[in-house]
Amino acid sequence: MPAFDGVRVLELGQIYNGPYCGLLFAQLGADVIKVEPPGGEQLRFRAHQPIESHEFVMLNSNKRSVVLDLKTDAGRQALLDLVATADVLIENFAPGTMERLQLGPARLLEHNPRLIVASGKGYGSTGPYAHMSAMDITVQAMSGSAAATGQPDGPPTKGGAAFVDFSGGIHLFGAISAALFQRERTGRGQIVEVSMHDTIYPMLASSLGALHNDPTRQLPERTGNRHSGMALAPYNIYPASDGWLAIICISERHWRGVATALGRPELIDDPRFRTEKDRVVNIDAVDEEVSSHTRTRTRADLVRDLQAAGVPCAPVKSIREVDTDEHLIQRGMIRYVEHPARGRVPVPGSPLRLSDSPVGPLRAAQTLGQSTQEVLAELRPDREEPQHVLHA
């Protein structure tokens, strides 16, 4: 049986944060009803084409799309009728939006005391930043992530992946799951909140370690591809004849493996590199020695020899290579659905693996409002048509 079979989730999600949280529930069997405004949520037509954007299709498998105009009394009442049947409501609107719509947590819980009201926010509902709207890049800036990313002599740089949005969605999924577990004991719903900003602080562990382990040591705030705490070497992205690869050494065994795999066993006894501390002090020399040999060989050859020597390493794959990664395909993390407008497209499977709750087939993201009449008819099975005027 799917882990969340019988659980109904109302997702008022937009862009990545809320929709990814909803997707994780949908893939584990929850009935996820995606409530969209007239015209659809922002991500649906971000590609500026008359069909759904690929990003939208990626994040909305196995959900039912319902259109409600929450700025109208009829739309708000329809949502409250759905709330009475739901277990969870997810929203990641800007601060104050639900209250302006007269749909704040107190009113929702009044209609259903067992409801888990879950909010994904940039900075949370308390604290000096609570009033600020937030997107992935602004939270990267505020959290210290951007300051820690980039070359030492370059500007702060955002991460290439939208990890803040997705970190918020993942943490929100965990918080909701915990609240559902607690409800089994108490019978009561509750308000759940995750601040994207909060989730990034623990990720700065290496940078914060460099700050606190030796406060007298002068380190660049940005370390490029080197270790954020400048505590390990080699630890970098190195050139190959056909691209790049990552190499990391966290033990003397790894360093001996690097020297051997690169055909330079004499580096093991080089006084500049004898200990981990020596290698960090002479980090530029380490990187030059490693680079001078990696750049003459292919990624595949280097990975083969380094892995045989027990050294953690990996080729730097392009986005195009990742899109057809055989490992991800075999594990079911890249799956394919037939979308009515886009045809056969890749979408993410679930990274959550439960031995007693396998992920079933994926259905493509629905067209806008495809399930509106179906879902509202379930509320009033004795009526032929729902009575609410829901959208223009």
Coordinates of C-alpha atoms in Angstrom, one line a residue:
M1 CA 0.0 0.0 0.0
P2 CA 1.4 3.5 -0.8
A3 CA 2.6 5.3 2.3
F4 CA 0.1 8.1 2.0
D5 CA -2.8 6.2 0.5
G6 CA -6.0 7.8 1.7
V7 CA -4.3 11.1 2.6
R8 CA -5.7 14.2 0.8
V9 CA -3.4 17.1 0.2
L10 CA -4.5 20.5 -1.1
E11 CA -1.6 22.2 -2.8
L12 CA -1.7 25.9 -3.3
G13 CA 1.9 25.7 -4.5
Q14 CA 3.8 27.9 -7.0
I15 CA 7.2 27.7 -8.7
Y16 CA 9.4 25.0 -7.0
N17 CA 9.0 25.0 -3.2
G18 CA 5.4 24.0 -2.6
P19 CA 5.0 22.0 -5.8
Y20 CA 8.0 19.8 -5.0
C21 CA 6.6 19.1 -1.5
G22 CA 3.3 18.2 -3.1
L23 CA 5.0 16.0 -5.7
L24 CA 6.7 13.9 -3.0
F25 CA 3.3 13.3 -1.4
A26 CA 1.7 12.5 -4.8
Q27 CA 4.4 9.9 -5.6
L28 CA 3.8 8.1 -2.3
G29 CA 0.1 7.8 -3.0
A30 CA -1.6 10.9 -1.6
D31 CA -4.5 12.4 -3.4
V32 CA -2.9 15.8 -4.2
I33 CA -5.3 18.4 -5.5
K34 CA -3.4 21.3 -7.0
V35 CA -5.5 24.4 -6.6
E36 CA -4.6 27.0 -9.2
P37 CA -5.9 30.5 -9.9
P38 CA -7.6 31.4 -13.2
G39 CA -4.8 31.3 -15.8
G40 CA -2.8 28.8 -13.8
E41 CA 0.1 29.1 -11.4
Q42 CA 3.1 31.0 -12.5
L43 CA 5.3 28.1 -13.5
R44 CA 2.7 26.5 -15.8
F45 CA 3.4 28.9 -18.8
R46 CA 6.8 30.2 -17.8
A47 CA 8.2 29.1 -21.2
H48 CA 6.0 31.8 -22.9
Q49 CA 4.4 29.1 -25.1
P50 CA 0.8 28.0 -25.3
I51 CA 1.8 24.7 -23.6
E52 CA 3.0 23.9 -20.1
S53 CA 6.7 24.6 -19.4
H54 CA 8.9 21.6 -18.9
E55 CA 9.6 22.6 -15.3
F56 CA 5.9 22.5 -14.6
V57 CA 5.5 19.1 -16.1
M58 CA 8.5 17.9 -14.0
L59 CA 6.9 18.9 -10.7
N60 CA 3.2 18.1 -11.1
S61 CA 2.9 14.4 -11.9
N62 CA 0.0 12.5 -10.3
K63 CA -1.8 15.6 -9.1
R64 CA -5.4 16.7 -10.0
S65 CA -5.7 20.3 -11.2
V66 CA -8.5 22.4 -9.9
V67 CA -9.1 26.1 -10.8
L68 CA -10.6 28.3 -8.0
D69 CA -10.6 32.1 -7.9
L70 CA -9.8 32.6 -4.3
K71 CA -10.4 36.4 -4.7
T72 CA -14.1 35.6 -4.9
D73 CA -16.5 34.4 -2.2
A74 CA -17.5 31.4 -4.3
G75 CA -13.9 30.4 -4.8
R76 CA -13.1 30.8 -1.1
Q77 CA -16.1 28.8 -0.1
A78 CA -15.2 26.0 -2.5
L79 CA -11.7 25.8 -1.0
L80 CA -13.2 25.7 2.5
D81 CA -15.5 22.8 1.4
L82 CA -12.4 21.0 0.2
V83 CA -10.5 21.8 3.4
A84 CA -13.2 19.9 5.3
T85 CA -12.2 16.8 3.4
A86 CA -8.5 17.3 3.5
D87 CA -5.6 16.2 5.7
V88 CA -3.0 18.7 4.6
L89 CA -3.0 22.2 3.0
I90 CA 0.3 23.4 1.5
E91 CA 0.9 27.0 0.5
N92 CA 4.1 29.0 -0.3
F93 CA 2.6 32.4 -1.1
A94 CA 4.2 35.6 -0.1
P95 CA 3.8 36.7 3.5
G96 CA 0.3 37.8 4.4
T97 CA -1.3 36.4 1.2
M98 CA -3.5 33.8 2.9
E99 CA -4.7 36.3 5.5
R100 CA -5.6 38.8 2.8
L101 CA -7.6 36.1 1.1
Q102 CA -9.4 35.5 4.5
L103 CA -7.9 32.0 4.5
G104 CA -5.5 32.2 7.3
P105 CA -4.6 29.2 9.5
A106 CA -7.2 30.0 12.2
R107 CA -10.1 29.9 9.7
L108 CA -8.8 26.8 8.0
L109 CA -8.5 24.9 11.3
E110 CA -11.9 26.1 12.3
H111 CA -13.3 24.2 9.3
N112 CA -11.2 21.2 10.0
P113 CA -9.4 20.8 13.3
R114 CA -7.5 17.8 12.0
L115 CA -5.9 19.7 9.1
I116 CA -2.2 20.2 8.8
V117 CA -1.7 23.8 7.6
A118 CA 1.7 23.9 6.0
S119 CA 3.5 27.0 4.9
G120 CA 6.7 27.3 3.0
K121 CA 8.2 30.7 3.5
G122 CA 11.3 32.6 2.6
Y123 CA 12.1 33.8 6.1
G124 CA 9.2 32.4 8.2
S125 CA 6.5 34.2 10.0
T126 CA 8.6 35.7 12.8
G127 CA 11.9 37.6 13.0
P128 CA 13.1 40.8 11.4
Y129 CA 13.0 39.4 7.8
A130 CA 9.5 37.9 8.1
H131 CA 7.9 40.6 6.0
M132 CA 10.3 40.2 3.1
S133 CA 9.2 38.3 0.0
A134 CA 11.8 35.7 -1.2
M135 CA 13.0 33.8 -4.2
D136 CA 15.8 31.3 -4.4
I137 CA 18.5 33.8 -5.3
T138 CA 17.5 36.3 -2.7
V139 CA 17.6 33.7 0.0
Q140 CA 21.0 32.5 -1.3
A141 CA 22.2 36.1 -0.9
M142 CA 20.7 36.5 2.6
S143 CA 21.8 33.1 3.9
G144 CA 25.5 33.4 3.2
S145 CA 25.4 30.8 0.5
A146 CA 26.2 33.3 -2.3
A147 CA 29.0 34.9 -0.3
A148 CA 30.6 31.5 0.1
T149 CA 30.3 30.6 -3.6
G150 CA 32.6 31.7 -6.4
Q151 CA 36.3 32.3 -6.9
P152 CA 38.3 34.2 -4.1
D153 CA 38.9 37.2 -6.3
G154 CA 35.5 37.1 -7.9
P155 CA 32.0 38.3 -6.9
P156 CA 29.5 36.3 -4.8
T157 CA 27.9 33.8 -7.0
K158 CA 24.6 32.0 -6.8
G159 CA 24.5 28.2 -7.0
G160 CA 23.5 26.9 -10.4
A161 CA 20.8 24.6 -9.0
A162 CA 17.7 26.1 -7.3
F163 CA 18.7 24.3 -4.1
V164 CA 17.1 26.8 -1.7
D165 CA 13.6 26.3 -3.2
F166 CA 14.0 22.5 -3.2
S167 CA 15.5 22.4 0.3
G168 CA 12.5 24.3 1.5
G169 CA 10.2 21.8 -0.1
I170 CA 12.0 18.8 1.2
H171 CA 12.0 20.1 4.8
L172 CA 8.3 21.0 4.5
F173 CA 7.6 17.4 3.4
G174 CA 9.4 16.2 6.5
A175 CA 7.6 18.6 8.8
I176 CA 4.2 17.6 7.4
S177 CA 5.0 13.9 7.8
A178 CA 6.0 14.5 11.4
A179 CA 2.7 16.4 12.0
L180 CA 0.7 13.6 10.4
F181 CA 2.4 11.1 12.7
Q182 CA 1.7 13.3 15.7
R183 CA -2.0 13.6 14.7
E184 CA -2.3 9.8 14.9
R185 CA -1.6 10.2 18.7
T186 CA -3.4 13.5 19.4
G187 CA -6.2 13.6 16.8
R188 CA -5.4 17.3 16.2
G189 CA -4.1 19.2 13.3
Q190 CA -1.5 22.0 13.6
I191 CA 0.3 24.7 11.8
V192 CA 3.6 23.7 10.2
E193 CA 6.1 26.2 8.8
V194 CA 9.5 25.9 7.1
S195 CA 11.7 28.9 6.3
M196 CA 13.9 28.4 3.3
H197 CA 16.4 30.7 5.0
D198 CA 16.5 28.5 8.1
T199 CA 17.4 25.4 6.0
I200 CA 20.6 26.8 4.6
Y201 CA 22.5 27.6 7.8
P202 CA 23.4 24.0 8.5
M203 CA 24.7 23.6 4.9
L204 CA 27.4 26.2 5.7
A205 CA 29.0 23.7 8.1
S206 CA 32.4 23.8 6.4
S207 CA 32.5 27.6 6.0
L208 CA 31.4 28.1 9.6
G209 CA 34.0 25.5 10.7
A210 CA 36.7 27.6 9.1
L211 CA 35.4 30.6 10.9
H212 CA 35.2 29.1 14.4
N213 CA 37.8 26.3 14.5
D214 CA 40.7 28.9 14.2
P215 CA 39.4 32.4 14.4
T216 CA 42.9 33.8 13.9
R217 CA 43.3 32.2 10.5
Q218 CA 42.8 34.4 7.5
L219 CA 40.7 32.7 4.9
P220 CA 39.0 33.9 1.7
E221 CA 35.2 33.9 2.1
R222 CA 34.9 32.2 -1.3
T223 CA 37.2 29.3 -2.1
G224 CA 36.1 28.4 -5.6
N225 CA 36.0 24.6 -6.0
R226 CA 38.3 24.1 -3.1
H227 CA 37.0 22.9 0.3
S228 CA 35.0 25.6 1.9
G229 CA 36.9 25.3 5.2
M230 CA 40.3 25.1 3.3
A231 CA 41.0 22.0 5.4
L232 CA 41.5 19.4 2.6
A233 CA 43.8 19.1 -0.4
P234 CA 43.5 17.9 -3.1
Y235 CA 39.9 19.0 -3.2
N236 CA 39.0 20.6 -6.4
I237 CA 37.7 20.4 -10.0
Y238 CA 40.6 19.4 -12.2
P239 CA 41.0 19.6 -16.0
A240 CA 41.0 16.4 -18.2
S241 CA 41.7 16.2 -21.9
D242 CA 38.0 16.0 -22.6
G243 CA 36.4 18.0 -19.8
W244 CA 36.7 18.1 -16.0
L245 CA 36.6 15.9 -13.0
A246 CA 36.3 16.2 -9.2
I247 CA 38.9 14.7 -6.9
I248 CA 38.7 14.8 -3.1
C249 CA 41.2 13.4 -0.5
I250 CA 40.2 13.1 3.1
S251 CA 42.8 10.6 4.3
E252 CA 46.4 9.7 3.7
R253 CA 45.3 6.6 1.9
H254 CA 43.5 8.8 -0.6
W255 CA 46.6 10.9 -1.2
R256 CA 48.7 7.8 -1.8
G257 CA 46.0 6.6 -4.2
V258 CA 46.1 9.9 -6.1
A259 CA 49.9 9.9 -6.5
T260 CA 49.9 6.2 -7.6
A261 CA 47.0 6.6 -10.1
L262 CA 48.6 9.6 -11.7
G263 CA 51.9 7.8 -12.0
R264 CA 53.7 10.1 -9.5
P265 CA 54.5 7.9 -6.5
E266 CA 57.4 10.2 -5.5
L267 CA 54.8 12.8 -4.4
I268 CA 53.9 10.6 -1.5
D269 CA 57.3 11.4 0.2
D270 CA 57.5 14.9 -1.1
P271 CA 58.1 17.0 2.1
R272 CA 55.6 19.6 0.8
F273 CA 52.8 17.1 0.8
R274 CA 53.7 14.6 3.6
T275 CA 50.7 15.3 5.8
E276 CA 47.2 16.8 5.3
K277 CA 48.3 20.0 7.0
D278 CA 51.3 20.2 4.7
R279 CA 49.1 19.8 1.6
V280 CA 46.7 22.5 2.8
V281 CA 49.6 24.9 3.4
N282 CA 50.9 24.1 -0.1
I283 CA 47.5 23.9 -1.7
D284 CA 48.5 25.8 -4.9
A285 CA 51.4 23.4 -5.5
V286 CA 49.2 20.4 -4.9
D287 CA 46.6 21.6 -7.4
E288 CA 49.4 22.3 -10.0
E289 CA 50.9 18.9 -9.6
V290 CA 47.5 17.1 -9.9
S291 CA 46.4 19.3 -12.8
S292 CA 49.5 18.9 -14.8
H293 CA 48.8 15.1 -15.0
T294 CA 45.0 15.1 -15.2
R295 CA 44.9 17.4 -18.2
T296 CA 46.7 14.9 -20.4
R297 CA 44.2 12.1 -19.8
T298 CA 40.5 11.5 -20.4
R299 CA 37.8 11.6 -17.8
A300 CA 37.0 8.0 -18.2
D301 CA 40.7 6.9 -17.8
L302 CA 41.2 9.0 -14.8
V303 CA 38.0 7.9 -13.0
R304 CA 38.9 4.3 -13.7
D305 CA 42.4 4.5 -12.2
L306 CA 41.5 6.8 -9.3
Q307 CA 38.5 4.6 -8.3
A308 CA 40.7 1.5 -8.5
A309 CA 43.1 3.3 -6.1
G310 CA 40.1 4.0 -3.7
V311 CA 40.1 7.7 -4.4
P312 CA 36.7 9.6 -4.3
C313 CA 36.3 11.1 -7.8
A314 CA 33.7 11.8 -10.5
P315 CA 33.5 13.3 -13.9
V316 CA 31.9 16.7 -14.2
K317 CA 28.8 15.9 -16.2
S318 CA 27.1 18.4 -18.5
I319 CA 23.3 19.0 -18.1
R320 CA 22.8 17.2 -21.4
E321 CA 24.7 14.2 -20.0
V322 CA 22.7 14.2 -16.8
D323 CA 19.5 14.3 -18.8
T324 CA 20.2 10.9 -20.1
D325 CA 22.2 9.5 -17.2
E326 CA 21.8 5.7 -17.3
H327 CA 22.3 5.4 -13.5
L328 CA 19.3 7.8 -12.8
I329 CA 17.2 6.0 -15.5
Q330 CA 17.9 2.5 -14.0
R331 CA 17.1 3.7 -10.5
G332 CA 13.8 5.2 -11.8
M333 CA 14.8 8.7 -10.8
I334 CA 14.4 9.8 -14.4
R335 CA 11.1 8.5 -15.7
Y336 CA 9.0 9.2 -18.8
V337 CA 5.4 10.3 -19.2
E338 CA 3.2 11.1 -22.2
H339 CA 2.1 14.7 -21.9
P340 CA -0.8 15.7 -24.2
A341 CA 1.1 18.7 -25.6
R342 CA 4.8 18.0 -25.1
G343 CA 4.7 14.2 -26.0
R344 CA 7.1 11.9 -24.2
V345 CA 9.0 13.8 -21.6
P346 CA 11.4 13.0 -18.7
V347 CA 10.1 13.8 -15.2
P348 CA 11.7 13.0 -11.8
G349 CA 10.9 9.8 -10.0
S350 CA 10.9 9.8 -6.2
P351 CA 14.2 9.9 -4.2
L352 CA 12.3 8.5 -1.3
R353 CA 12.6 4.7 -1.2
L354 CA 10.4 2.7 1.1
S355 CA 10.5 -1.1 0.9
D356 CA 6.8 -1.4 1.7
S357 CA 5.5 1.6 -0.3
P358 CA 6.7 1.3 -3.9
V359 CA 6.2 4.3 -6.2
G360 CA 3.5 3.4 -8.8
P361 CA 3.1 4.6 -12.4
L362 CA 3.4 8.3 -13.0
R363 CA 0.7 10.3 -14.7
A364 CA 1.6 13.5 -16.6
A365 CA 0.7 16.9 -15.2
Q366 CA -2.9 17.7 -16.0
T367 CA -4.0 20.5 -18.2
L368 CA -5.2 23.6 -16.3
G369 CA -8.4 22.9 -14.4
Q370 CA -8.8 19.4 -15.8
S371 CA -10.2 18.0 -12.6
T372 CA -12.2 21.0 -11.3
Q373 CA -15.6 19.5 -12.0
E374 CA -14.6 16.0 -11.0
V375 CA -13.3 17.1 -7.6
L376 CA -16.1 19.5 -6.7
A377 CA -18.7 16.9 -7.8
E378 CA -17.2 14.5 -5.2
L379 CA -18.2 17.1 -2.6
R380 CA -21.8 17.0 -3.7
P381 CA -22.5 13.7 -5.4
D382 CA -26.3 14.3 -5.3
R383 CA -26.0 17.3 -7.6
E384 CA -25.3 17.0 -11.3
E385 CA -23.1 20.2 -11.4
P386 CA -21.2 22.1 -8.8
Q387 CA -23.0 25.3 -7.9
H388 CA -20.0 27.5 -7.4
V389 CA -18.8 29.9 -10.1
L390 CA -15.1 29.2 -9.9
H391 CA -13.3 31.0 -12.7
A392 CA -13.8 33.4 -15.5

